[in-house]
Amino acid sequence: MTCTQDVTMMAAALLILWGITVTLQADLLADKKFLLLPPVNFTIKITGLAQVLLHWEPNPHQEQRNAILGYAVRINAPEEDDYETRDTESQCVTVLHKGFSASVQTIYWDEHSLPASSWVSAELKDPPGSPGTSILNLTCITNTIAKMHLRPFEVSLHCTWLVGLDAPEDTQYFLYYRYGSWTEECQEYSQDILKRNIACWFPRTSIDSTGLQRLVVHVNGSSRHATIKPYDQIFHLHAIDEVNPPMNVTAEIKGTSLCIQWEKPVSGFPTHCFNYEVKIHNTRKSSVLIGAIKTNSFISIIDDISKYSVQVRAAVSAACRKNGQWSKWSQPIYMGNDGLKIAIEWFIILLMAAIVFILLILLLICRTCHLWTKLFPPVPAPKNNLQELFVSPNSEKAGSNETEVEVISFVEEHGFEILEDSVF
Ligand SMILES: *[C@@H]1O[C@H](CO)[C@@H](O)[C@H](O)[C@H]1NC(C)=O
Ligand SMILES: *[C@@H]1O[C@H](CO)[C@@H](O)[C@H](O)[C@H]1NC(C)=O
Ligand SMILES: *[C@@H]1O[C@H](CO)[C@@H](O)[C@H](O)[C@H]1NC(C)=O
């Protein structure tokens, strides 16, 4: 909860006071009968979603005697808070579904040791309805999208909630958001099977994601069987803003360096407002390197036999607003050689080399030991046939044994040569 105080008036008053105070202090201390009267007509008025205006008037019977008077305000509910003001009104942003109560008293602005007036109080009753009919677990996220019309960016809002445990089946919920003085009702709901609204989507809002104001969300409801208690929640933008991942991530291998570049995410924040994290995953070693950087590029030394996946994410730095969440990682881009492919290639080369080597050894054994002829001795049958073929005419014509032997040995040798050739 926050309530605004009139700071400028306070500062001006302090300057004027400084002069008067010194002379008056003695008088004031001496005259303890100078009683302060409480303010009158103290009212609390709802001026917006989760916003109230406290207003009071100075007591018309109050003596002044040159003393500067102010007011102490105490918020009692929903959350205790104390502050002082010289103004006669004050605005507070706070949830109102639990009711609101506050008190105010008149004080000496510059002399807190002197007794203040009595308190006057006012309160707003909590809205009707049993607490079990309120929604539960309201979560909202904002996201910036690039945009066409007047503003360069647009902020969307998405909220989800659970139906109250005591809410009748015919309950319908309605969601409103307020940002600054702008209030808007949701137009795009999602529903559960009983057609009760359980989520809401605003494609565009009046939210300035770079602003410091908080977002108020109010969800009320109606039912024919019960009064539905409304529910308020106040969100800090930095806590619910979903930052977009960096844009146009590219990577390039130059020798043994992996150079990665990207652009700032779609966001209302300028370039200097971002922190980045780069994730380089070596798929061969399954190791991950995460680098943190403020600029838009990153260089990493790599080996050239691995495959890498590269991702980058962004967050708005503390220089521009309170630390928020990291964006999602950008889509991975793959670089370098696939380690598995290289391994398979090497395996095939080695296998072929092994086969060649074994065959060479076999051939050598064959040559040296005449293993071939031992294993497959020349078949005698063709010898006889050939013998008959060549010999019989010879024996008929010449009848010489010498010619016979010569012819056979030639055929044998020739046959061996043919077999030997057919191995390779
Ligand atoms: C307080 O309110 C009453 C009734 O509304 C009004 O008559 C009176 O003038 C107010 N007092 C001051 C000091 O404004
Ligand atoms: C709702 O919120 C409560 C407390 O914050 C939590 O315990 C519960 O698990 C939440 N329920 C669901 C369904 O998320
Ligand atoms: C819900 O709240 C809005 C904004 O304050 C109001 O206009 C509307 O009438 C309320 N609806 C119900 C059903 O209470």
PDB file of N, CA, C and O in Angstrom, residues 354-385:
ATOM      1  N   ALA A 354      41.093 -52.413 -42.236  1.00  0.00           N
ATOM      2  CA  ALA A 354      41.267 -53.715 -41.581  1.00  0.00           C
ATOM      3  C   ALA A 354      41.002 -54.844 -42.573  1.00  0.00           C
ATOM      4  O   ALA A 354      41.760 -55.830 -42.621  1.00  0.00           O
ATOM      5  N   ILE A 355      39.959 -54.702 -43.371  1.00  0.00           N
ATOM      6  CA  ILE A 355      39.624 -55.753 -44.348  1.00  0.00           C
ATOM      7  C   ILE A 355      40.761 -55.919 -45.354  1.00  0.00           C
ATOM      8  O   ILE A 355      41.230 -57.027 -45.628  1.00  0.00           O
ATOM      9  N   VAL A 356      41.285 -54.838 -45.879  1.00  0.00           N
ATOM     10  CA  VAL A 356      42.377 -54.871 -46.852  1.00  0.00           C
ATOM     11  C   VAL A 356      43.586 -55.557 -46.245  1.00  0.00           C
ATOM     12  O   VAL A 356      44.222 -56.424 -46.852  1.00  0.00           O
ATOM     13  N   PHE A 357      43.883 -55.201 -45.003  1.00  0.00           N
ATOM     14  CA  PHE A 357      45.044 -55.752 -44.313  1.00  0.00           C
ATOM     15  C   PHE A 357      44.908 -57.271 -44.175  1.00  0.00           C
ATOM     16  O   PHE A 357      45.827 -58.036 -44.501  1.00  0.00           O
ATOM     17  N   ILE A 358      43.743 -57.729 -43.744  1.00  0.00           N
ATOM     18  CA  ILE A 358      43.527 -59.168 -43.556  1.00  0.00           C
ATOM     19  C   ILE A 358      43.672 -59.903 -44.890  1.00  0.00           C
ATOM     20  O   ILE A 358      44.329 -60.940 -44.972  1.00  0.00           O
ATOM     21  N   LEU A 359      43.132 -59.328 -45.953  1.00  0.00           N
ATOM     22  CA  LEU A 359      43.220 -59.980 -47.258  1.00  0.00           C
ATOM     23  C   LEU A 359      44.671 -60.073 -47.722  1.00  0.00           C
ATOM     24  O   LEU A 359      45.097 -61.074 -48.277  1.00  0.00           O
ATOM     25  N   LEU A 360      45.441 -59.022 -47.476  1.00  0.00           N
ATOM     26  CA  LEU A 360      46.850 -59.017 -47.862  1.00  0.00           C
ATOM     27  C   LEU A 360      47.595 -60.134 -47.138  1.00  0.00           C
ATOM     28  O   LEU A 360      48.379 -60.870 -47.724  1.00  0.00           O
ATOM     29  N   ILE A 361      47.326 -60.253 -45.833  1.00  0.00           N
ATOM     30  CA  ILE A 361      47.976 -61.301 -45.030  1.00  0.00           C
ATOM     31  C   ILE A 361      47.630 -62.661 -45.622  1.00  0.00           C
ATOM     32  O   ILE A 361      48.508 -63.522 -45.810  1.00  0.00           O
ATOM     33  N   LEU A 362      46.361 -62.867 -45.930  1.00  0.00           N
ATOM     34  CA  LEU A 362      45.914 -64.147 -46.474  1.00  0.00           C
ATOM     35  C   LEU A 362      46.655 -64.461 -47.768  1.00  0.00           C
ATOM     36  O   LEU A 362      47.140 -65.578 -47.972  1.00  0.00           O
ATOM     37  N   LEU A 363      46.768 -63.445 -48.598  1.00  0.00           N
ATOM     38  CA  LEU A 363      47.422 -63.629 -49.888  1.00  0.00           C
ATOM     39  C   LEU A 363      48.873 -64.038 -49.691  1.00  0.00           C
ATOM     40  O   LEU A 363      49.390 -64.944 -50.348  1.00  0.00           O
ATOM     41  N   LEU A 364      49.504 -63.379 -48.741  1.00  0.00           N
ATOM     42  CA  LEU A 364      50.906 -63.657 -48.441  1.00  0.00           C
ATOM     43  C   LEU A 364      51.078 -65.109 -48.015  1.00  0.00           C
ATOM     44  O   LEU A 364      51.962 -65.828 -48.488  1.00  0.00           O
ATOM     45  N   ILE A 365      50.188 -65.553 -47.126  1.00  0.00           N
ATOM     46  CA  ILE A 365      50.233 -66.939 -46.639  1.00  0.00           C
ATOM     47  C   ILE A 365      50.079 -67.892 -47.824  1.00  0.00           C
ATOM     48  O   ILE A 365      50.819 -68.862 -47.967  1.00  0.00           O
ATOM     49  N   CYS A 366      49.151 -67.596 -48.672  1.00  0.00           N
ATOM     50  CA  CYS A 366      48.890 -68.455 -49.826  1.00  0.00           C
ATOM     51  C   CYS A 366      50.142 -68.606 -50.683  1.00  0.00           C
ATOM     52  O   CYS A 366      50.527 -69.698 -51.075  1.00  0.00           O
ATOM     53  N   ARG A 367      50.756 -67.413 -50.942  1.00  0.00           N
ATOM     54  CA  ARG A 367      51.934 -67.394 -51.825  1.00  0.00           C
ATOM     55  C   ARG A 367      53.069 -68.210 -51.233  1.00  0.00           C
ATOM     56  O   ARG A 367      53.672 -69.042 -51.884  1.00  0.00           O
ATOM     57  N   THR A 368      53.378 -67.973 -49.928  1.00  0.00           N
ATOM     58  CA  THR A 368      54.566 -68.582 -49.328  1.00  0.00           C
ATOM     59  C   THR A 368      54.396 -70.080 -49.120  1.00  0.00           C
ATOM     60  O   THR A 368      55.312 -70.850 -49.278  1.00  0.00           O
ATOM     61  N   CYS A 369      53.202 -70.526 -48.719  1.00  0.00           N
ATOM     62  CA  CYS A 369      53.041 -71.938 -48.373  1.00  0.00           C
ATOM     63  C   CYS A 369      52.354 -72.737 -49.469  1.00  0.00           C
ATOM     64  O   CYS A 369      52.057 -73.914 -49.293  1.00  0.00           O
ATOM     65  N   HIS A 370      52.085 -72.141 -50.580  1.00  0.00           N
ATOM     66  CA  HIS A 370      51.324 -72.800 -51.647  1.00  0.00           C
ATOM     67  C   HIS A 370      50.063 -73.402 -51.092  1.00  0.00           C
ATOM     68  O   HIS A 370      49.660 -74.506 -51.415  1.00  0.00           O
ATOM     69  N   LEU A 371      49.531 -72.666 -50.155  1.00  0.00           N
ATOM     70  CA  LEU A 371      48.350 -73.166 -49.451  1.00  0.00           C
ATOM     71  C   LEU A 371      47.225 -73.463 -50.422  1.00  0.00           C
ATOM     72  O   LEU A 371      46.496 -74.438 -50.291  1.00  0.00           O
ATOM     73  N   TRP A 372      47.200 -72.621 -51.435  1.00  0.00           N
ATOM     74  CA  TRP A 372      46.081 -72.754 -52.369  1.00  0.00           C
ATOM     75  C   TRP A 372      46.103 -74.125 -53.059  1.00  0.00           C
ATOM     76  O   TRP A 372      45.136 -74.842 -53.092  1.00  0.00           O
ATOM     77  N   THR A 373      47.281 -74.450 -53.523  1.00  0.00           N
ATOM     78  CA  THR A 373      47.377 -75.723 -54.242  1.00  0.00           C
ATOM     79  C   THR A 373      47.172 -76.899 -53.310  1.00  0.00           C
ATOM     80  O   THR A 373      46.695 -77.957 -53.716  1.00  0.00           O
ATOM     81  N   LYS A 374      47.565 -76.676 -51.992  1.00  0.00           N
ATOM     82  CA  LYS A 374      47.361 -77.767 -51.037  1.00  0.00           C
ATOM     83  C   LYS A 374      45.872 -77.927 -50.732  1.00  0.00           C
ATOM     84  O   LYS A 374      45.340 -79.011 -50.604  1.00  0.00           O
ATOM     85  N   LEU A 375      45.231 -76.782 -50.575  1.00  0.00           N
ATOM     86  CA  LEU A 375      43.804 -76.844 -50.228  1.00  0.00           C
ATOM     87  C   LEU A 375      42.972 -77.341 -51.400  1.00  0.00           C
ATOM     88  O   LEU A 375      42.053 -78.113 -51.246  1.00  0.00           O
ATOM     89  N   PHE A 376      43.344 -76.835 -52.569  1.00  0.00           N
ATOM     90  CA  PHE A 376      42.573 -77.222 -53.753  1.00  0.00           C
ATOM     91  C   PHE A 376      43.510 -77.850 -54.781  1.00  0.00           C
ATOM     92  O   PHE A 376      43.939 -77.176 -55.719  1.00  0.00           O
ATOM     93  N   PRO A 377      43.841 -79.044 -54.528  1.00  0.00           N
ATOM     94  CA  PRO A 377      44.760 -79.677 -55.488  1.00  0.00           C
ATOM     95  C   PRO A 377      44.092 -79.752 -56.857  1.00  0.00           C
ATOM     96  O   PRO A 377      42.861 -79.838 -56.930  1.00  0.00           O
ATOM     97  N   PRO A 378      44.923 -79.697 -57.919  1.00  0.00           N
ATOM     98  CA  PRO A 378      44.360 -79.747 -59.272  1.00  0.00           C
ATOM     99  C   PRO A 378      43.527 -81.006 -59.460  1.00  0.00           C
ATOM    100  O   PRO A 378      43.906 -82.094 -59.010  1.00  0.00           O
ATOM    101  N   VAL A 379      42.388 -80.837 -60.037  1.00  0.00           N
ATOM    102  CA  VAL A 379      41.461 -81.961 -60.207  1.00  0.00           C
ATOM    103  C   VAL A 379      42.021 -82.906 -61.300  1.00  0.00           C
ATOM    104  O   VAL A 379      42.392 -82.440 -62.382  1.00  0.00           O
ATOM    105  N   PRO A 380      42.116 -84.162 -60.999  1.00  0.00           N
ATOM    106  CA  PRO A 380      42.739 -85.058 -61.982  1.00  0.00           C
ATOM    107  C   PRO A 380      41.867 -85.279 -63.216  1.00  0.00           C
ATOM    108  O   PRO A 380      42.388 -85.477 -64.298  1.00  0.00           O
ATOM    109  N   ALA A 381      40.573 -85.224 -63.078  1.00  0.00           N
ATOM    110  CA  ALA A 381      39.682 -85.560 -64.185  1.00  0.00           C
ATOM    111  C   ALA A 381      39.975 -84.810 -65.484  1.00  0.00           C
ATOM    112  O   ALA A 381      40.143 -85.445 -66.530  1.00  0.00           O
ATOM    113  N   PRO A 382      40.090 -83.430 -65.427  1.00  0.00           N
ATOM    114  CA  PRO A 382      40.333 -82.725 -66.686  1.00  0.00           C
ATOM    115  C   PRO A 382      41.634 -83.194 -67.351  1.00  0.00           C
ATOM    116  O   PRO A 382      41.751 -83.196 -68.553  1.00  0.00           O
ATOM    117  N   LYS A 383      42.621 -83.554 -66.413  1.00  0.00           N
ATOM    118  CA  LYS A 383      43.916 -84.006 -66.946  1.00  0.00           C
ATOM    119  C   LYS A 383      43.694 -85.175 -67.922  1.00  0.00           C
ATOM    120  O   LYS A 383      44.185 -85.197 -69.047  1.00  0.00           O
ATOM    121  N   ASN A 384      42.888 -86.133 -67.431  1.00  0.00           N
ATOM    122  CA  ASN A 384      42.637 -87.329 -68.252  1.00  0.00           C
ATOM    123  C   ASN A 384      41.926 -86.964 -69.545  1.00  0.00           C
ATOM    124  O   ASN A 384      42.280 -87.411 -70.609  1.00  0.00           O
ATOM    125  N   ASN A 385      40.915 -86.082 -69.367  1.00  0.00           N
ATOM    126  CA  ASN A 385      40.149 -85.683 -70.552  1.00  0.00           C
ATOM    127  C   ASN A 385      41.027 -85.006 -71.572  1.00  0.00           C
ATOM    128  O   ASN A 385      41.012 -85.296 -72.750  1.00  0.00           O
TER     129      ASN A 385
END
